[in-house]
Amino acid sequence: MMKKLTSLLLSAALMISLLACGASAAKTERGVRIAGLKGPTTMGLVNLLDMERSGKASQHYDLQLYGAADEIVPKLIKGERDMAAIPANLAATLYQKTNGGIQVMAVNTLGVLSLLGNGQEAASIADLAGKTIYAPGQGANPEYILRYVLTGNGLDPDKDVTIQFVGEGSELLTVWQSDPDALILAPQPVATSILMQNENAAKLFDMTEEWSKISGNQLMMGCVIVRNAFLQENPGAVELFLKEYAASIEKAQTDVEGTAALCEQYGLIPKAALAQKAIPSCGLTFVTGAEMKTDLSAYLQVMYDADPKSVGGALPGDDFYYYGA
């Protein structure tokens, strides 16, 4: 009996030891280096960053924030960052630039664009005929999404409406000072800031909803990617990250006030009050696998049809999509 008990205790000790070694082996010694673009695509990471700094994360995460996407690209190409939270069409472009050297692991942001009016009313997109729309992103995804939605509602973007492009989203804040009858296509958190500053302003259309009505797919604008070299060397660390990232996004969806405070604390959004009002409209999500591929590939197809250069000149292959280690 004693021999059996001793044998069982030894087996249990060995199993615990193996599990501990497995968990340790899944981590990287230097941690995971992540690049984040300031704005909605990185909002879902702030709770993970807080977990890491409070010692509750399973591994070390080094998140660096950048103001422009073109600052992130060389960091990934040179291997100075392992992962990045970036716009989905930029991920496709990076796939081409690195000869298939990156994969998209999860979609983290749905659409973040809203069409705002200053006292105007419209029952449908078709009612916008004859209107002037101010928009950022000429030659980029905001323009292509707007054109897709207008066309899908029977409007010719070049004839039935007037599209006035601005250099950046912040310029939209002053549009109604010179043109009170204009409509504004605004990304988050700019859209929320405009609504907070103008008592007559209202959101006429959520472009994510309008996209879905036409395409039958979700509008997937932001994602998190990984360098294949890092993935091959650290598959366990990647899986740990995805598990904790999903929990971080879920907390952002359920604890908006706490997440907003972290957005200000970590320099993602200037003010927590703005972040708190914007987060519910930022389309934070966590979509992986087959569902991700179906909707994301549909989005990239629309971008490619508008301008092949918007996705790097060609659509990514099946190896662009990560299905798990």
PDB file of C-alpha atoms in Angstrom:
ATOM      1  CA  MET A   1       0.000   0.000   0.000  1.00  0.00           C
ATOM      2  CA  MET A   2       2.850   2.355   0.912  1.00  0.00           C
ATOM      3  CA  LYS A   3       4.588   1.570  -2.382  1.00  0.00           C
ATOM      4  CA  LYS A   4       1.414   2.438  -4.327  1.00  0.00           C
ATOM      5  CA  LEU A   5       0.970   5.676  -2.371  1.00  0.00           C
ATOM      6  CA  THR A   6       4.591   6.627  -2.907  1.00  0.00           C
ATOM      7  CA  SER A   7       4.262   5.879  -6.624  1.00  0.00           C
ATOM      8  CA  LEU A   8       1.130   8.039  -6.904  1.00  0.00           C
ATOM      9  CA  LEU A   9       2.786  10.929  -5.073  1.00  0.00           C
ATOM     10  CA  LEU A  10       5.845  10.719  -7.320  1.00  0.00           C
ATOM     11  CA  SER A  11       3.628  10.664 -10.426  1.00  0.00           C
ATOM     12  CA  ALA A  12       1.671  13.684  -9.214  1.00  0.00           C
ATOM     13  CA  ALA A  13       4.866  15.576  -8.421  1.00  0.00           C
ATOM     14  CA  LEU A  14       6.251  14.765 -11.860  1.00  0.00           C
ATOM     15  CA  MET A  15       3.037  15.958 -13.566  1.00  0.00           C
ATOM     16  CA  ILE A  16       3.059  19.240 -11.640  1.00  0.00           C
ATOM     17  CA  SER A  17       6.705  19.705 -12.548  1.00  0.00           C
ATOM     18  CA  LEU A  18       6.010  19.067 -16.238  1.00  0.00           C
ATOM     19  CA  LEU A  19       3.065  21.479 -16.246  1.00  0.00           C
ATOM     20  CA  ALA A  20       5.186  24.166 -14.607  1.00  0.00           C
ATOM     21  CA  CYS A  21       7.962  23.604 -17.134  1.00  0.00           C
ATOM     22  CA  GLY A  22       5.440  23.773 -19.966  1.00  0.00           C
ATOM     23  CA  ALA A  23       4.046  27.089 -18.752  1.00  0.00           C
ATOM     24  CA  SER A  24       7.563  28.449 -18.320  1.00  0.00           C
ATOM     25  CA  ALA A  25       8.604  27.256 -21.784  1.00  0.00           C
ATOM     26  CA  ALA A  26       5.617  29.047 -23.313  1.00  0.00           C
ATOM     27  CA  LYS A  27       6.968  32.403 -22.208  1.00  0.00           C
ATOM     28  CA  THR A  28       9.785  34.343 -23.829  1.00  0.00           C
ATOM     29  CA  GLU A  29      12.766  35.481 -21.766  1.00  0.00           C
ATOM     30  CA  ARG A  30      12.632  39.060 -23.070  1.00  0.00           C
ATOM     31  CA  GLY A  31       8.845  39.277 -23.302  1.00  0.00           C
ATOM     32  CA  VAL A  32       6.579  40.238 -26.193  1.00  0.00           C
ATOM     33  CA  ARG A  33       7.285  43.553 -27.938  1.00  0.00           C
ATOM     34  CA  ILE A  34       4.093  45.129 -29.283  1.00  0.00           C
ATOM     35  CA  ALA A  35       3.589  48.242 -31.405  1.00  0.00           C
ATOM     36  CA  GLY A  36       0.300  50.071 -31.004  1.00  0.00           C
ATOM     37  CA  LEU A  37      -1.217  52.845 -33.087  1.00  0.00           C
ATOM     38  CA  LYS A  38      -2.803  55.552 -30.946  1.00  0.00           C
ATOM     39  CA  GLY A  39      -6.558  55.258 -31.302  1.00  0.00           C
ATOM     40  CA  PRO A  40      -9.240  52.545 -31.330  1.00  0.00           C
ATOM     41  CA  THR A  41      -7.012  49.770 -32.736  1.00  0.00           C
ATOM     42  CA  THR A  42      -4.998  49.774 -29.504  1.00  0.00           C
ATOM     43  CA  MET A  43      -7.744  50.487 -26.949  1.00  0.00           C
ATOM     44  CA  GLY A  44      -8.236  46.772 -26.346  1.00  0.00           C
ATOM     45  CA  LEU A  45      -4.630  46.434 -25.166  1.00  0.00           C
ATOM     46  CA  VAL A  46      -4.685  48.892 -22.261  1.00  0.00           C
ATOM     47  CA  ASN A  47      -6.130  46.419 -19.759  1.00  0.00           C
ATOM     48  CA  LEU A  48      -3.460  43.898 -20.736  1.00  0.00           C
ATOM     49  CA  LEU A  49      -0.814  46.566 -20.228  1.00  0.00           C
ATOM     50  CA  ASP A  50      -2.260  47.295 -16.810  1.00  0.00           C
ATOM     51  CA  MET A  51      -2.217  43.570 -15.956  1.00  0.00           C
ATOM     52  CA  GLU A  52       1.447  43.419 -16.945  1.00  0.00           C
ATOM     53  CA  ARG A  53       2.439  46.460 -14.878  1.00  0.00           C
ATOM     54  CA  SER A  54       0.583  45.149 -11.835  1.00  0.00           C
ATOM     55  CA  GLY A  55       2.227  41.723 -12.140  1.00  0.00           C
ATOM     56  CA  LYS A  56      -0.975  39.865 -13.075  1.00  0.00           C
ATOM     57  CA  ALA A  57      -0.023  38.980 -16.662  1.00  0.00           C
ATOM     58  CA  SER A  58       1.512  35.596 -17.425  1.00  0.00           C
ATOM     59  CA  GLN A  59       4.437  37.156 -19.308  1.00  0.00           C
ATOM     60  CA  HIS A  60       6.114  40.498 -19.917  1.00  0.00           C
ATOM     61  CA  TYR A  61       4.558  42.822 -22.512  1.00  0.00           C
ATOM     62  CA  ASP A  62       6.402  45.826 -23.876  1.00  0.00           C
ATOM     63  CA  LEU A  63       3.853  48.067 -25.611  1.00  0.00           C
ATOM     64  CA  GLN A  64       5.123  51.102 -27.506  1.00  0.00           C
ATOM     65  CA  LEU A  65       2.600  53.606 -28.886  1.00  0.00           C
ATOM     66  CA  TYR A  66       3.047  55.435 -32.191  1.00  0.00           C
ATOM     67  CA  GLY A  67       1.172  58.359 -33.716  1.00  0.00           C
ATOM     68  CA  ALA A  68       1.334  57.197 -37.338  1.00  0.00           C
ATOM     69  CA  ALA A  69       1.236  53.817 -39.047  1.00  0.00           C
ATOM     70  CA  ASP A  70       4.359  54.519 -41.104  1.00  0.00           C
ATOM     71  CA  GLU A  71       6.350  54.641 -37.842  1.00  0.00           C
ATOM     72  CA  ILE A  72       5.370  51.038 -37.096  1.00  0.00           C
ATOM     73  CA  VAL A  73       6.178  49.466 -40.472  1.00  0.00           C
ATOM     74  CA  PRO A  74      10.003  49.688 -40.259  1.00  0.00           C
ATOM     75  CA  LYS A  75       9.936  48.442 -36.663  1.00  0.00           C
ATOM     76  CA  LEU A  76       8.230  45.237 -37.791  1.00  0.00           C
ATOM     77  CA  ILE A  77      10.299  44.782 -40.936  1.00  0.00           C
ATOM     78  CA  LYS A  78      13.534  45.112 -38.912  1.00  0.00           C
ATOM     79  CA  GLY A  79      12.258  42.743 -36.233  1.00  0.00           C
ATOM     80  CA  GLU A  80      12.300  45.421 -33.524  1.00  0.00           C
ATOM     81  CA  ARG A  81       8.651  44.679 -32.664  1.00  0.00           C
ATOM     82  CA  ASP A  82       7.070  41.219 -32.535  1.00  0.00           C
ATOM     83  CA  MET A  83       3.413  42.177 -32.865  1.00  0.00           C
ATOM     84  CA  ALA A  84       1.360  45.220 -33.801  1.00  0.00           C
ATOM     85  CA  ALA A  85      -2.196  46.519 -33.489  1.00  0.00           C
ATOM     86  CA  ILE A  86      -2.772  48.274 -36.830  1.00  0.00           C
ATOM     87  CA  PRO A  87      -5.384  48.939 -39.554  1.00  0.00           C
ATOM     88  CA  ALA A  88      -6.325  45.783 -41.444  1.00  0.00           C
ATOM     89  CA  ASN A  89      -5.348  47.071 -44.882  1.00  0.00           C
ATOM     90  CA  LEU A  90      -1.914  48.019 -43.517  1.00  0.00           C
ATOM     91  CA  ALA A  91      -1.559  44.431 -42.321  1.00  0.00           C
ATOM     92  CA  ALA A  92      -2.209  43.262 -45.886  1.00  0.00           C
ATOM     93  CA  THR A  93       0.383  45.733 -47.170  1.00  0.00           C
ATOM     94  CA  LEU A  94       2.938  44.476 -44.641  1.00  0.00           C
ATOM     95  CA  TYR A  95       2.249  40.926 -45.766  1.00  0.00           C
ATOM     96  CA  GLN A  96       3.337  41.946 -49.275  1.00  0.00           C
ATOM     97  CA  LYS A  97       6.332  43.995 -48.091  1.00  0.00           C
ATOM     98  CA  THR A  98       7.646  41.113 -45.983  1.00  0.00           C
ATOM     99  CA  ASN A  99       6.926  38.411 -48.601  1.00  0.00           C
ATOM    100  CA  GLY A 100       4.347  36.770 -46.367  1.00  0.00           C
ATOM    101  CA  GLY A 101       6.387  37.352 -43.217  1.00  0.00           C
ATOM    102  CA  ILE A 102       3.448  38.299 -40.990  1.00  0.00           C
ATOM    103  CA  GLN A 103       0.087  36.812 -40.042  1.00  0.00           C
ATOM    104  CA  VAL A 104      -3.068  38.413 -38.726  1.00  0.00           C
ATOM    105  CA  MET A 105      -4.031  36.717 -35.464  1.00  0.00           C
ATOM    106  CA  ALA A 106      -7.286  38.484 -34.587  1.00  0.00           C
ATOM    107  CA  VAL A 107      -9.514  41.353 -35.627  1.00  0.00           C
ATOM    108  CA  ASN A 108      -9.692  43.788 -32.734  1.00  0.00           C
ATOM    109  CA  THR A 109     -11.732  46.662 -34.203  1.00  0.00           C
ATOM    110  CA  LEU A 110     -14.826  46.801 -36.372  1.00  0.00           C
ATOM    111  CA  GLY A 111     -15.802  50.040 -38.113  1.00  0.00           C
ATOM    112  CA  VAL A 112     -15.008  53.324 -36.354  1.00  0.00           C
ATOM    113  CA  LEU A 113     -16.604  55.735 -38.844  1.00  0.00           C
ATOM    114  CA  SER A 114     -19.814  57.693 -38.346  1.00  0.00           C
ATOM    115  CA  LEU A 115     -21.658  60.150 -40.581  1.00  0.00           C
ATOM    116  CA  LEU A 116     -22.637  63.209 -38.539  1.00  0.00           C
ATOM    117  CA  GLY A 117     -25.148  65.934 -39.250  1.00  0.00           C
ATOM    118  CA  ASN A 118     -25.715  69.403 -37.773  1.00  0.00           C
ATOM    119  CA  GLY A 119     -29.474  69.348 -37.334  1.00  0.00           C
ATOM    120  CA  GLN A 120     -30.135  67.568 -40.637  1.00  0.00           C
ATOM    121  CA  GLU A 121     -32.359  64.522 -40.975  1.00  0.00           C
ATOM    122  CA  ALA A 122     -31.972  61.548 -43.294  1.00  0.00           C
ATOM    123  CA  ALA A 123     -33.864  58.249 -43.223  1.00  0.00           C
ATOM    124  CA  SER A 124     -31.389  56.448 -45.460  1.00  0.00           C
ATOM    125  CA  ILE A 125     -28.052  56.928 -47.197  1.00  0.00           C
ATOM    126  CA  ALA A 126     -29.969  57.512 -50.431  1.00  0.00           C
ATOM    127  CA  ASP A 127     -31.338  60.719 -48.855  1.00  0.00           C
ATOM    128  CA  LEU A 128     -27.844  62.233 -48.954  1.00  0.00           C
ATOM    129  CA  ALA A 129     -28.138  63.106 -52.647  1.00  0.00           C
ATOM    130  CA  GLY A 130     -27.065  66.700 -53.212  1.00  0.00           C
ATOM    131  CA  LYS A 131     -25.237  66.936 -49.880  1.00  0.00           C
ATOM    132  CA  THR A 132     -21.627  67.914 -49.188  1.00  0.00           C
ATOM    133  CA  ILE A 133     -19.656  65.431 -47.080  1.00  0.00           C
ATOM    134  CA  TYR A 134     -16.387  66.346 -45.415  1.00  0.00           C
ATOM    135  CA  ALA A 135     -14.117  63.366 -44.867  1.00  0.00           C
ATOM    136  CA  PRO A 136     -10.545  62.479 -43.921  1.00  0.00           C
ATOM    137  CA  GLY A 137      -8.516  59.749 -45.589  1.00  0.00           C
ATOM    138  CA  GLN A 138      -8.445  60.626 -49.285  1.00  0.00           C
ATOM    139  CA  GLY A 139      -6.880  57.671 -51.068  1.00  0.00           C
ATOM    140  CA  ALA A 140      -7.275  55.519 -47.949  1.00  0.00           C
ATOM    141  CA  ASN A 141      -9.884  53.305 -46.300  1.00  0.00           C
ATOM    142  CA  PRO A 142     -12.254  56.118 -45.095  1.00  0.00           C
ATOM    143  CA  GLU A 143     -12.724  57.237 -48.711  1.00  0.00           C
ATOM    144  CA  TYR A 144     -13.175  53.704 -50.006  1.00  0.00           C
ATOM    145  CA  ILE A 145     -15.663  52.784 -47.273  1.00  0.00           C
ATOM    146  CA  LEU A 146     -17.672  55.955 -47.948  1.00  0.00           C
ATOM    147  CA  ARG A 147     -17.715  55.301 -51.696  1.00  0.00           C
ATOM    148  CA  TYR A 148     -18.728  51.664 -51.168  1.00  0.00           C
ATOM    149  CA  VAL A 149     -21.662  52.626 -48.926  1.00  0.00           C
ATOM    150  CA  LEU A 150     -22.832  55.440 -51.229  1.00  0.00           C
ATOM    151  CA  THR A 151     -22.651  53.197 -54.310  1.00  0.00           C
ATOM    152  CA  GLY A 152     -24.443  50.390 -52.499  1.00  0.00           C
ATOM    153  CA  ASN A 153     -27.324  52.782 -51.873  1.00  0.00           C
ATOM    154  CA  GLY A 154     -27.634  53.821 -55.516  1.00  0.00           C
ATOM    155  CA  LEU A 155     -25.620  57.049 -55.336  1.00  0.00           C
ATOM    156  CA  ASP A 156     -22.737  58.008 -57.606  1.00  0.00           C
ATOM    157  CA  PRO A 157     -20.027  59.371 -55.257  1.00  0.00           C
ATOM    158  CA  ASP A 158     -18.683  61.617 -58.020  1.00  0.00           C
ATOM    159  CA  LYS A 159     -22.017  63.049 -59.182  1.00  0.00           C
ATOM    160  CA  ASP A 160     -24.742  62.724 -56.556  1.00  0.00           C
ATOM    161  CA  VAL A 161     -22.776  64.103 -53.591  1.00  0.00           C
ATOM    162  CA  THR A 162     -19.805  66.431 -53.119  1.00  0.00           C
ATOM    163  CA  ILE A 163     -16.956  64.931 -51.119  1.00  0.00           C
ATOM    164  CA  GLN A 164     -14.548  67.439 -49.580  1.00  0.00           C
ATOM    165  CA  PHE A 165     -11.418  65.874 -48.126  1.00  0.00           C
ATOM    166  CA  VAL A 166      -9.499  67.229 -45.151  1.00  0.00           C
ATOM    167  CA  GLY A 167      -5.925  66.431 -44.222  1.00  0.00           C
ATOM    168  CA  GLU A 168      -6.658  64.767 -40.897  1.00  0.00           C
ATOM    169  CA  GLY A 169      -9.548  63.960 -38.602  1.00  0.00           C
ATOM    170  CA  SER A 170      -8.917  66.846 -36.214  1.00  0.00           C
ATOM    171  CA  GLU A 171      -9.685  69.340 -39.012  1.00  0.00           C
ATOM    172  CA  LEU A 172     -13.269  68.090 -38.984  1.00  0.00           C
ATOM    173  CA  LEU A 173     -13.852  69.798 -35.625  1.00  0.00           C
ATOM    174  CA  THR A 174     -14.090  73.217 -37.311  1.00  0.00           C
ATOM    175  CA  VAL A 175     -16.036  72.308 -40.478  1.00  0.00           C
ATOM    176  CA  TRP A 176     -19.424  73.546 -39.262  1.00  0.00           C
ATOM    177  CA  GLN A 177     -18.003  76.981 -38.508  1.00  0.00           C
ATOM    178  CA  SER A 178     -17.722  77.596 -42.251  1.00  0.00           C
ATOM    179  CA  ASP A 179     -20.347  75.191 -43.612  1.00  0.00           C
ATOM    180  CA  PRO A 180     -23.214  74.515 -41.136  1.00  0.00           C
ATOM    181  CA  ASP A 181     -25.142  72.409 -43.688  1.00  0.00           C
ATOM    182  CA  ALA A 182     -22.285  69.986 -44.336  1.00  0.00           C
ATOM    183  CA  LEU A 183     -22.202  66.364 -43.281  1.00  0.00           C
ATOM    184  CA  ILE A 184     -19.079  64.968 -41.625  1.00  0.00           C
ATOM    185  CA  LEU A 185     -17.569  61.504 -41.926  1.00  0.00           C
ATOM    186  CA  ALA A 186     -15.553  61.140 -38.742  1.00  0.00           C
ATOM    187  CA  PRO A 187     -13.540  58.351 -37.101  1.00  0.00           C
ATOM    188  CA  GLN A 188     -13.463  57.704 -33.373  1.00  0.00           C
ATOM    189  CA  PRO A 189     -12.659  59.386 -31.067  1.00  0.00           C
ATOM    190  CA  VAL A 190     -12.987  62.504 -33.291  1.00  0.00           C
ATOM    191  CA  ALA A 191     -16.681  61.778 -33.914  1.00  0.00           C
ATOM    192  CA  THR A 192     -17.403  61.694 -30.187  1.00  0.00           C
ATOM    193  CA  SER A 193     -15.436  64.912 -29.647  1.00  0.00           C
ATOM    194  CA  ILE A 194     -17.494  66.662 -32.351  1.00  0.00           C
ATOM    195  CA  LEU A 195     -20.769  65.474 -30.787  1.00  0.00           C
ATOM    196  CA  MET A 196     -19.646  66.647 -27.340  1.00  0.00           C
ATOM    197  CA  GLN A 197     -18.826  70.138 -28.650  1.00  0.00           C
ATOM    198  CA  ASN A 198     -21.918  70.728 -30.820  1.00  0.00           C
ATOM    199  CA  GLU A 199     -25.340  70.530 -29.180  1.00  0.00           C
ATOM    200  CA  ASN A 200     -27.196  70.311 -32.514  1.00  0.00           C
ATOM    201  CA  ALA A 201     -24.953  67.544 -33.854  1.00  0.00           C
ATOM    202  CA  ALA A 202     -26.148  63.964 -34.156  1.00  0.00           C
ATOM    203  CA  LYS A 203     -24.952  60.689 -35.601  1.00  0.00           C
ATOM    204  CA  LEU A 204     -27.011  60.067 -38.725  1.00  0.00           C
ATOM    205  CA  PHE A 205     -25.430  56.782 -39.792  1.00  0.00           C
ATOM    206  CA  ASP A 206     -23.056  54.225 -38.361  1.00  0.00           C
ATOM    207  CA  MET A 207     -20.917  53.162 -41.316  1.00  0.00           C
ATOM    208  CA  THR A 208     -20.361  49.716 -39.804  1.00  0.00           C
ATOM    209  CA  GLU A 209     -24.092  49.058 -39.897  1.00  0.00           C
ATOM    210  CA  GLU A 210     -24.422  50.491 -43.408  1.00  0.00           C
ATOM    211  CA  TRP A 211     -21.532  48.338 -44.634  1.00  0.00           C
ATOM    212  CA  SER A 212     -23.167  45.198 -43.231  1.00  0.00           C
ATOM    213  CA  LYS A 213     -26.500  45.991 -44.894  1.00  0.00           C
ATOM    214  CA  ILE A 214     -24.800  45.988 -48.286  1.00  0.00           C
ATOM    215  CA  SER A 215     -22.149  43.306 -47.930  1.00  0.00           C
ATOM    216  CA  GLY A 216     -23.627  40.913 -45.386  1.00  0.00           C
ATOM    217  CA  ASN A 217     -20.226  40.943 -43.656  1.00  0.00           C
ATOM    218  CA  GLN A 218     -18.798  42.740 -40.662  1.00  0.00           C
ATOM    219  CA  LEU A 219     -16.657  45.790 -41.373  1.00  0.00           C
ATOM    220  CA  MET A 220     -13.252  44.834 -39.951  1.00  0.00           C
ATOM    221  CA  MET A 221     -10.905  47.809 -39.822  1.00  0.00           C
ATOM    222  CA  GLY A 222      -8.324  46.919 -37.169  1.00  0.00           C
ATOM    223  CA  CYS A 223      -6.317  43.829 -36.281  1.00  0.00           C
ATOM    224  CA  VAL A 224      -3.326  42.478 -34.392  1.00  0.00           C
ATOM    225  CA  ILE A 225      -0.512  40.841 -36.346  1.00  0.00           C
ATOM    226  CA  VAL A 226       2.590  38.828 -35.513  1.00  0.00           C
ATOM    227  CA  ARG A 227       5.899  38.312 -37.297  1.00  0.00           C
ATOM    228  CA  ASN A 228       6.140  34.712 -38.475  1.00  0.00           C
ATOM    229  CA  ALA A 229       9.722  34.442 -37.228  1.00  0.00           C
ATOM    230  CA  PHE A 230       8.568  35.274 -33.707  1.00  0.00           C
ATOM    231  CA  LEU A 231       5.554  32.967 -34.014  1.00  0.00           C
ATOM    232  CA  GLN A 232       7.686  30.007 -35.082  1.00  0.00           C
ATOM    233  CA  GLU A 233      10.115  30.522 -32.215  1.00  0.00           C
ATOM    234  CA  ASN A 234       7.486  31.281 -29.560  1.00  0.00           C
ATOM    235  CA  PRO A 235       4.152  29.599 -30.383  1.00  0.00           C
ATOM    236  CA  GLY A 236       3.316  29.202 -26.686  1.00  0.00           C
ATOM    237  CA  ALA A 237       3.933  32.878 -25.967  1.00  0.00           C
ATOM    238  CA  VAL A 238       1.647  33.827 -28.855  1.00  0.00           C
ATOM    239  CA  GLU A 239      -1.157  31.633 -27.542  1.00  0.00           C
ATOM    240  CA  LEU A 240      -0.730  33.096 -24.032  1.00  0.00           C
ATOM    241  CA  PHE A 241      -0.918  36.589 -25.512  1.00  0.00           C
ATOM    242  CA  LEU A 242      -4.110  35.835 -27.434  1.00  0.00           C
ATOM    243  CA  LYS A 243      -5.781  34.396 -24.328  1.00  0.00           C
ATOM    244  CA  GLU A 244      -4.922  37.450 -22.243  1.00  0.00           C
ATOM    245  CA  TYR A 245      -5.676  39.843 -25.094  1.00  0.00           C
ATOM    246  CA  ALA A 246      -9.190  38.408 -25.438  1.00  0.00           C
ATOM    247  CA  ALA A 247      -9.695  38.974 -21.691  1.00  0.00           C
ATOM    248  CA  SER A 248      -8.338  42.532 -22.026  1.00  0.00           C
ATOM    249  CA  ILE A 249     -10.812  43.372 -24.788  1.00  0.00           C
ATOM    250  CA  GLU A 250     -13.693  41.803 -22.862  1.00  0.00           C
ATOM    251  CA  LYS A 251     -12.838  44.028 -19.896  1.00  0.00           C
ATOM    252  CA  ALA A 252     -12.747  47.069 -22.197  1.00  0.00           C
ATOM    253  CA  GLN A 253     -16.290  46.201 -23.291  1.00  0.00           C
ATOM    254  CA  THR A 254     -17.615  45.684 -19.751  1.00  0.00           C
ATOM    255  CA  ASP A 255     -15.579  48.173 -17.697  1.00  0.00           C
ATOM    256  CA  VAL A 256     -15.747  51.236 -19.913  1.00  0.00           C
ATOM    257  CA  GLU A 257     -14.980  53.719 -17.143  1.00  0.00           C
ATOM    258  CA  GLY A 258     -11.895  51.841 -15.957  1.00  0.00           C
ATOM    259  CA  THR A 259     -10.641  51.315 -19.495  1.00  0.00           C
ATOM    260  CA  ALA A 260     -11.159  55.004 -20.296  1.00  0.00           C
ATOM    261  CA  ALA A 261      -9.019  55.972 -17.316  1.00  0.00           C
ATOM    262  CA  LEU A 262      -6.258  53.679 -18.565  1.00  0.00           C
ATOM    263  CA  CYS A 263      -6.525  55.176 -22.068  1.00  0.00           C
ATOM    264  CA  GLU A 264      -5.662  58.564 -20.575  1.00  0.00           C
ATOM    265  CA  GLN A 265      -3.063  57.165 -18.177  1.00  0.00           C
ATOM    266  CA  TYR A 266      -1.120  55.422 -20.952  1.00  0.00           C
ATOM    267  CA  GLY A 267      -1.423  58.292 -23.433  1.00  0.00           C
ATOM    268  CA  LEU A 268      -3.785  56.614 -25.882  1.00  0.00           C
ATOM    269  CA  ILE A 269      -6.590  59.215 -25.638  1.00  0.00           C
ATOM    270  CA  PRO A 270      -5.980  62.711 -24.173  1.00  0.00           C
ATOM    271  CA  LYS A 271      -8.901  62.687 -21.735  1.00  0.00           C
ATOM    272  CA  ALA A 272     -10.669  59.844 -19.927  1.00  0.00           C
ATOM    273  CA  ALA A 273     -14.047  61.603 -20.334  1.00  0.00           C
ATOM    274  CA  LEU A 274     -13.651  61.547 -24.116  1.00  0.00           C
ATOM    275  CA  ALA A 275     -12.492  57.925 -24.085  1.00  0.00           C
ATOM    276  CA  GLN A 276     -15.432  56.873 -21.908  1.00  0.00           C
ATOM    277  CA  LYS A 277     -17.952  58.303 -24.357  1.00  0.00           C
ATOM    278  CA  ALA A 278     -16.048  57.015 -27.411  1.00  0.00           C
ATOM    279  CA  ILE A 279     -15.322  53.404 -26.387  1.00  0.00           C
ATOM    280  CA  PRO A 280     -18.883  52.078 -26.947  1.00  0.00           C
ATOM    281  CA  SER A 281     -18.693  53.365 -30.557  1.00  0.00           C
ATOM    282  CA  CYS A 282     -15.201  52.047 -31.268  1.00  0.00           C
ATOM    283  CA  GLY A 283     -16.269  48.563 -32.304  1.00  0.00           C
ATOM    284  CA  LEU A 284     -13.876  46.760 -29.965  1.00  0.00           C
ATOM    285  CA  THR A 285     -14.031  43.042 -30.685  1.00  0.00           C
ATOM    286  CA  PHE A 286     -11.994  39.843 -30.737  1.00  0.00           C
ATOM    287  CA  VAL A 287     -12.592  37.697 -33.818  1.00  0.00           C
ATOM    288  CA  THR A 288     -10.313  34.860 -34.908  1.00  0.00           C
ATOM    289  CA  GLY A 289     -10.172  31.855 -37.223  1.00  0.00           C
ATOM    290  CA  ALA A 290     -12.670  31.179 -40.002  1.00  0.00           C
ATOM    291  CA  GLU A 291     -15.018  34.048 -39.090  1.00  0.00           C
ATOM    292  CA  MET A 292     -12.104  36.465 -39.193  1.00  0.00           C
ATOM    293  CA  LYS A 293     -10.980  35.210 -42.599  1.00  0.00           C
ATOM    294  CA  THR A 294     -14.476  35.396 -44.115  1.00  0.00           C
ATOM    295  CA  ASP A 295     -15.206  38.987 -43.140  1.00  0.00           C
ATOM    296  CA  LEU A 296     -11.669  40.348 -43.307  1.00  0.00           C
ATOM    297  CA  SER A 297     -11.029  38.936 -46.776  1.00  0.00           C
ATOM    298  CA  ALA A 298     -14.311  40.525 -47.944  1.00  0.00           C
ATOM    299  CA  TYR A 299     -13.189  43.902 -46.577  1.00  0.00           C
ATOM    300  CA  LEU A 300      -9.771  43.620 -48.216  1.00  0.00           C
ATOM    301  CA  GLN A 301     -11.447  42.707 -51.512  1.00  0.00           C
ATOM    302  CA  VAL A 302     -13.407  45.982 -51.439  1.00  0.00           C
ATOM    303  CA  MET A 303     -10.214  47.908 -50.658  1.00  0.00           C
ATOM    304  CA  TYR A 304      -8.394  46.113 -53.503  1.00  0.00           C
ATOM    305  CA  ASP A 305     -11.202  46.844 -55.960  1.00  0.00           C
ATOM    306  CA  ALA A 306     -11.022  50.533 -55.001  1.00  0.00           C
ATOM    307  CA  ASP A 307      -7.225  50.681 -55.300  1.00  0.00           C
ATOM    308  CA  PRO A 308      -4.868  47.666 -55.284  1.00  0.00           C
ATOM    309  CA  LYS A 309      -2.173  49.792 -53.638  1.00  0.00           C
ATOM    310  CA  SER A 310      -4.365  50.132 -50.538  1.00  0.00           C
ATOM    311  CA  VAL A 311      -3.599  46.472 -49.688  1.00  0.00           C
ATOM    312  CA  GLY A 312      -0.054  46.359 -51.006  1.00  0.00           C
ATOM    313  CA  GLY A 313      -0.811  45.663 -54.676  1.00  0.00           C
ATOM    314  CA  ALA A 314      -2.342  42.203 -54.272  1.00  0.00           C
ATOM    315  CA  LEU A 315      -4.671  40.334 -51.958  1.00  0.00           C
ATOM    316  CA  PRO A 316      -2.897  38.243 -49.293  1.00  0.00           C
ATOM    317  CA  GLY A 317      -2.856  34.461 -49.541  1.00  0.00           C
ATOM    318  CA  ASP A 318      -4.439  31.984 -47.161  1.00  0.00           C
ATOM    319  CA  ASP A 319      -1.251  31.932 -45.073  1.00  0.00           C
ATOM    320  CA  PHE A 320      -2.068  35.512 -44.037  1.00  0.00           C
ATOM    321  CA  TYR A 321      -4.665  34.177 -41.589  1.00  0.00           C
ATOM    322  CA  TYR A 322      -3.596  32.572 -38.308  1.00  0.00           C
ATOM    323  CA  TYR A 323      -5.657  29.640 -37.065  1.00  0.00           C
ATOM    324  CA  GLY A 324      -3.772  28.776 -33.899  1.00  0.00           C
ATOM    325  CA  ALA A 325      -0.588  26.985 -32.920  1.00  0.00           C
TER     326      ALA A 325
END
